[in-house]
């Protein structure tokens, strides 16, 4: 009997597993894209960062400025994603098993996890921005 049940839901399990793999790949690509945009922005603003540091800007404030820039971008994406997901739930509710269409745990944990991934992808360029040597940065054209 277990074998029959296993075969009957085997395709659904495979599809769910593939969906999870593609979702993880999409999250990784989104993190890489966010990292790229913020790193490019920091690289373009190297001279500005050098001027700020030369004039006495404190490092945490400079890091927070870069973090805010990247997190604002990620936050907008998260809001759009959650609103879109809430709108789509009534159409996909017949395909959900073992979870409510608007499960508060899912709608809390997934944005938190994606927000953490976005924060991690923004952290490296922000840290790099604070390690700019003001003299070298002022010579950058």
Backbone as CSV, one residue per row, in Angstrom:
resi,resn,N_x,N_y,N_z,CA_x,CA_y,CA_z,C_x,C_y,C_z
1,UNK,0.818,-1.189,0.000,0.000,0.000,0.000,0.872,1.267,0.000
2,UNK,1.936,1.230,0.827,2.832,2.383,0.864,3.515,2.596,-0.483
3,UNK,3.819,1.501,-1.148,4.446,1.588,-2.461,3.510,2.251,-3.466
4,UNK,2.248,1.909,-3.410,1.253,2.493,-4.307,1.101,3.989,-4.046
5,UNK,1.053,4.367,-2.797,0.947,5.788,-2.450,2.214,6.526,-2.877
6,UNK,3.360,5.899,-2.649,4.629,6.509,-3.046,4.712,6.756,-4.538
7,UNK,4.249,5.801,-5.324,4.262,5.980,-6.782,3.250,7.025,-7.228
8,UNK,2.121,7.110,-6.532,1.084,8.052,-6.966,1.477,9.501,-6.688
9,UNK,2.272,9.736,-5.671,2.686,11.109,-5.373,4.142,11.361,-5.756
10,UNK,4.765,10.409,-6.405,6.167,10.546,-6.795,6.411,11.717,-7.724
11,UNK,5.539,11.891,-8.702,5.699,12.997,-9.640,5.534,14.338,-8.931
12,UNK,4.554,14.425,-8.032,4.349,15.671,-7.297,5.558,15.991,-6.418
13,UNK,6.135,14.955,-5.802,7.326,15.181,-4.977,8.499,15.657,-5.834
14,UNK,8.663,15.053,-6.985,9.737,15.466,-7.878,9.543,16.913,-8.321
15,UNK,8.322,17.257,-8.702,8.043,18.624,-9.134,8.238,19.616,-7.993
16,UNK,7.830,19.250,-6.786,8.031,20.128,-5.630,9.520,20.307,-5.348
17,UNK,10.289,19.224,-5.468,11.724,19.310,-5.254,12.372,20.212,-6.310
18,UNK,11.976,20.034,-7.570,12.511,20.880,-8.638,12.140,22.343,-8.427
19,UNK,10.920,22.580,-7.983,10.496,23.946,-7.698,11.358,24.554,-6.599
20,UNK,11.665,23.774,-5.582,12.540,24.250,-4.514,13.940,24.567,-5.009
21,UNK,14.464,23.714,-5.883,15.798,23.947,-6.443,15.803,25.227,-7.270
22,UNK,14.798,25.401,-8.116,14.741,26.607,-8.936,14.497,27.852,-8.091
23,UNK,13.739,27.734,-7.017,13.536,28.869,-6.113,14.850,29.255,-5.442
24,UNK,15.635,28.267,-5.041,16.938,28.553,-4.433,17.875,29.205,-5.449
25,UNK,17.845,28.724,-6.686,18.659,29.343,-7.736,18.221,30.782,-7.996
26,UNK,16.914,31.016,-8.003,16.404,32.371,-8.211,16.827,33.291,-7.077
27,UNK,16.767,32.804,-5.843,17.201,33.613,-4.703,18.694,33.915,-4.799
28,UNK,19.475,32.935,-5.220,20.907,33.160,-5.397,21.202,34.176,-6.486
29,UNK,20.486,34.078,-7.591,20.673,35.054,-8.669,20.243,36.450,-8.236
30,UNK,19.168,36.535,-7.470,18.723,37.833,-6.963,19.768,38.430,-6.026
31,UNK,20.342,37.593,-5.170,21.387,38.070,-4.262,22.612,38.527,-5.051
32,UNK,22.983,37.769,-6.061,24.122,38.133,-6.893,23.852,39.444,-7.636
33,UNK,22.641,39.612,-8.136,22.276,40.852,-8.813,22.297,42.048,-7.880
34,UNK,21.771,41.865,-6.668,21.795,42.944,-5.684,23.233,43.302,-5.331
35,UNK,24.049,42.280,-5.125,25.469,42.519,-4.843,26.110,43.309,-5.985
36,UNK,25.836,42.904,-7.213,26.430,43.575,-8.364,26.025,45.033,-8.477
37,UNK,24.756,45.317,-8.262,24.269,46.697,-8.363,24.897,47.565,-7.280
38,UNK,24.917,47.063,-6.056,25.472,47.853,-4.954,26.986,47.993,-5.101
39,UNK,27.670,46.939,-5.513,29.121,47.022,-5.711,29.457,48.016,-6.821
40,UNK,28.671,48.019,-7.877,28.883,48.976,-8.963,28.653,50.401,-8.470
41,UNK,27.613,50.586,-7.680,27.318,51.908,-7.134,28.451,52.391,-6.232
42,UNK,28.964,51.500,-5.397,30.072,51.866,-4.510,31.313,52.191,-5.335
43,UNK,31.569,51.413,-6.357,32.744,51.649,-7.196,32.639,52.994,-7.916
44,UNK,31.454,53.331,-8.369,31.258,54.618,-9.053,31.361,55.790,-8.096
45,UNK,31.054,55.547,-6.825,31.061,56.625,-5.837,32.314,56.593,-4.964
46,UNK,33.379,55.977,-5.442,34.606,55.869,-4.658,35.148,57.247,-4.292
47,UNK,35.129,58.155,-5.225,35.627,59.516,-4.962,34.788,60.193,-3.883
48,UNK,33.472,60.049,-3.987,32.591,60.632,-2.970,32.888,60.038,-1.592
49,UNK,33.092,58.723,-1.548,33.397,58.066,-0.269,34.717,58.596,0.290
50,UNK,35.705,58.783,-0.580,36.988,59.325,-0.137,36.857,60.729,0.414
51,UNK,36.064,61.562,-0.246,35.839,62.925,0.238,35.148,62.891,1.594
52,UNK,34.141,62.053,1.721,33.437,61.945,3.008,34.388,61.510,4.122
53,UNK,35.220,60.507,3.827,36.169,60.041,4.841,37.213,61.110,5.152
54,UNK,37.698,61.830,4.127,38.696,62.874,4.343,38.134,64.020,5.176
55,UNK,36.845,64.277,5.034,36.216,65.350,5.806,35.766,64.892,7.189
56,UNK,36.017,63.629,7.505,35.748,63.166,8.863,34.473,62.380,9.059
57,UNK,33.904,61.869,7.999,32.695,61.042,8.154,33.058,59.792,8.941
58,UNK,32.186,59.418,9.853,32.476,58.210,10.620,32.118,56.979,9.789
59,UNK,32.886,55.932,10.002,32.778,54.718,9.194,31.416,54.044,9.331
60,UNK,30.855,53.921,10.535,29.527,53.283,10.619,28.452,54.024,9.823
61,UNK,28.532,55.337,9.811,27.534,56.102,9.055,27.689,55.870,7.553
62,UNK,28.916,55.801,7.089,29.170,55.532,5.672,28.689,54.131,5.299
63,UNK,28.982,53.157,6.155,28.531,51.782,5.912,27.002,51.713,5.905
64,UNK,26.368,52.394,6.849,24.907,52.385,6.909,24.280,53.058,5.693
65,UNK,24.958,54.059,5.140,24.453,54.711,3.932,24.399,53.712,2.770
66,UNK,25.461,52.939,2.618,25.501,51.940,1.547,24.510,50.814,1.831
67,UNK,24.436,50.374,3.085,23.472,49.328,3.449,22.047,49.783,3.163
68,UNK,21.732,51.016,3.499,20.384,51.536,3.282,20.041,51.545,1.796
69,UNK,21.013,51.908,0.969,20.783,51.940,-0.475,20.394,50.560,-1.002
70,UNK,21.140,49.549,-0.610,20.851,48.191,-1.076,19.604,47.608,-0.454
71,UNK,19.393,47.870,0.825,18.219,47.309,1.504,16.928,47.972,1.031
72,UNK,17.012,49.214,0.626,15.832,49.887,0.072,15.397,49.203,-1.223
73,UNK,16.356,48.852,-2.042,16.084,48.127,-3.286,15.468,46.760,-2.988
74,UNK,16.067,46.034,-2.056,15.554,44.709,-1.689,14.191,44.811,-1.017
75,UNK,13.999,45.821,-0.197,12.713,46.004,0.480,11.583,46.248,-0.505
76,UNK,11.856,47.034,-1.537,10.833,47.266,-2.560,10.475,45.960,-3.254
77,UNK,11.473,45.153,-3.551,11.215,43.853,-4.175,10.434,42.924,-3.269
78,UNK,10.737,42.940,-1.978,10.006,42.093,-1.029,8.546,42.510,-0.917
79,UNK,8.301,43.811,-0.869,6.914,44.290,-0.778,6.137,43.891,-2.024
80,UNK,6.723,44.089,-3.189,6.057,43.703,-4.439,5.816,42.199,-4.464
81,UNK,6.789,41.421,-4.017,6.647,39.967,-4.001,5.564,39.485,-3.058
82,UNK,5.493,40.050,-1.856,4.474,39.626,-0.886,3.085,40.007,-1.375
83,UNK,2.935,41.208,-1.899,1.625,41.632,-2.412,1.212,40.756,-3.588
84,UNK,2.146,40.450,-4.478,1.837,39.570,-5.611,1.468,38.173,-5.138
85,UNK,2.202,37.656,-4.162,1.911,36.317,-3.637,0.540,36.278,-2.971
86,UNK,0.195,37.322,-2.248,-1.132,37.368,-1.630,-2.230,37.384,-2.689
87,UNK,-1.975,38.063,-3.797,-2.959,38.106,-4.870,-3.111,36.792,-5.614
88,UNK,-2.057,36.009,-5.674,-2.066,34.762,-6.435,-2.590,33.586,-5.609
89,UNK,-2.609,33.704,-4.298,-2.943,32.554,-3.447,-4.317,31.971,-3.733
90,UNK,-5.269,32.778,-4.081,-6.604,32.195,-4.318,-6.629,31.351,-5.591
91,UNK,-5.726,31.622,-6.530,-5.676,30.832,-7.758,-4.937,29.508,-7.574
92,UNK,-3.990,29.471,-6.646,-3.193,28.255,-6.469,-3.588,27.462,-5.229
93,UNK,-4.631,27.867,-4.549,-4.998,27.194,-3.292,-5.346,25.722,-3.506
94,UNK,-5.834,25.352,-4.670,-6.176,23.948,-4.912,-4.931,23.071,-5.068
95,UNK,-3.766,23.680,-5.293,-2.532,22.920,-5.451,-1.734,22.802,-4.154
96,UNK,-2.186,23.459,-3.105,-1.451,23.456,-1.843,-1.931,22.319,-0.964
97,UNK,-0.989,21.580,-0.397,-1.310,20.474,0.501,-0.560,20.675,1.806
98,UNK,-1.294,20.676,2.898,-0.675,20.782,4.211,-0.292,22.188,4.614
99,UNK,-0.685,23.171,3.845,-0.397,24.559,4.190,-1.577,25.413,3.730
100,UNK,-1.941,26.378,4.549,-3.045,27.277,4.203,-2.580,28.243,3.112
101,UNK,-3.495,28.695,2.266,-3.095,29.602,1.184,-2.410,30.879,1.681
102,UNK,-2.878,31.418,2.785,-2.273,32.636,3.332,-1.705,32.357,4.719
103,UNK,-0.881,31.343,4.786,-0.280,30.921,6.044,0.636,32.027,6.572
104,UNK,0.357,32.551,7.767,1.178,33.646,8.283,2.637,33.251,8.518
105,UNK,2.871,31.987,8.835,4.254,31.545,9.040,5.028,31.646,7.728
106,UNK,4.427,31.196,6.641,5.088,31.260,5.333,5.298,32.709,4.913
107,UNK,4.271,33.535,5.102,4.365,34.930,4.680,5.221,35.769,5.625
108,UNK,5.691,35.171,6.707,6.634,35.847,7.594,8.051,35.331,7.374
109,UNK,8.205,34.012,7.351,9.547,33.431,7.268,10.217,33.637,5.913
110,UNK,9.462,33.508,4.841,10.067,33.656,3.509,10.590,35.078,3.291
111,UNK,9.792,36.132,3.556,10.368,37.479,3.412,11.541,37.738,4.354
112,UNK,11.489,37.185,5.568,12.623,37.355,6.482,13.876,36.673,5.937
113,UNK,13.718,35.469,5.403,14.868,34.752,4.842,15.423,35.491,3.626
114,UNK,14.541,35.947,2.751,15.008,36.679,1.571,15.615,38.024,1.956
115,UNK,15.066,38.662,2.990,15.659,39.900,3.494,17.052,39.669,4.051
116,UNK,17.243,38.546,4.742,18.570,38.205,5.268,19.556,37.948,4.134
117,UNK,19.096,37.288,3.082,19.959,37.052,1.914,20.330,38.384,1.268
118,UNK,19.362,39.292,1.159,19.637,40.605,0.570,20.620,41.392,1.437
119,UNK,20.432,41.341,2.748,21.347,42.040,3.650,22.761,41.477,3.535
120,UNK,22.868,40.174,3.430,24.184,39.554,3.273,24.833,39.959,1.953
121,UNK,24.031,40.101,0.901,24.602,40.466,-0.399,24.995,41.939,-0.457
122,UNK,24.437,42.758,0.421,24.762,44.181,0.453,25.915,44.452,1.425
123,UNK,26.103,43.563,2.375,27.092,43.791,3.427,28.519,43.905,2.875
124,UNK,28.895,43.062,1.932,30.270,43.077,1.422,30.610,44.396,0.720
125,UNK,29.780,44.907,-0.190,30.102,46.215,-0.774,30.096,47.337,0.268
126,UNK,29.219,47.236,1.258,29.193,48.268,2.303,30.477,48.234,3.116
127,UNK,30.950,47.048,3.423,32.205,46.915,4.161,33.372,47.422,3.321
128,UNK,33.331,47.126,2.034,34.388,47.581,1.137,34.390,49.112,1.035
129,UNK,33.221,49.729,1.093,33.141,51.189,1.010,33.809,51.850,2.203
130,UNK,33.765,51.201,3.352,34.368,51.796,4.546,35.878,51.607,4.590
131,UNK,36.411,50.766,3.751,37.854,50.516,3.739,38.573,51.290,2.634
132,UNK,37.893,52.270,2.077,38.492,53.080,1.020,39.534,54.006,1.647
133,UNK,40.724,54.025,1.071,41.757,54.965,1.507,41.419,56.326,0.902
134,UNK,41.208,57.357,1.722,40.784,58.657,1.180,41.743,59.227,0.139
135,UNK,43.023,59.051,0.320,43.996,59.615,-0.628,43.895,58.913,-1.977
136,UNK,43.785,57.600,-1.960,43.642,56.840,-3.205,42.307,57.173,-3.865
137,UNK,41.259,57.296,-3.058,39.929,57.568,-3.604,39.855,58.945,-4.247
138,UNK,40.565,59.914,-3.697,40.537,61.258,-4.267,41.278,61.330,-5.600
139,UNK,42.176,60.403,-5.837,42.912,60.371,-7.106,42.168,59.614,-8.192
140,UNK,41.115,58.882,-7.831,40.345,58.104,-8.802,39.578,59.057,-9.700
141,UNK,39.640,58.793,-11.009,38.895,59.643,-11.935,37.710,58.918,-12.472
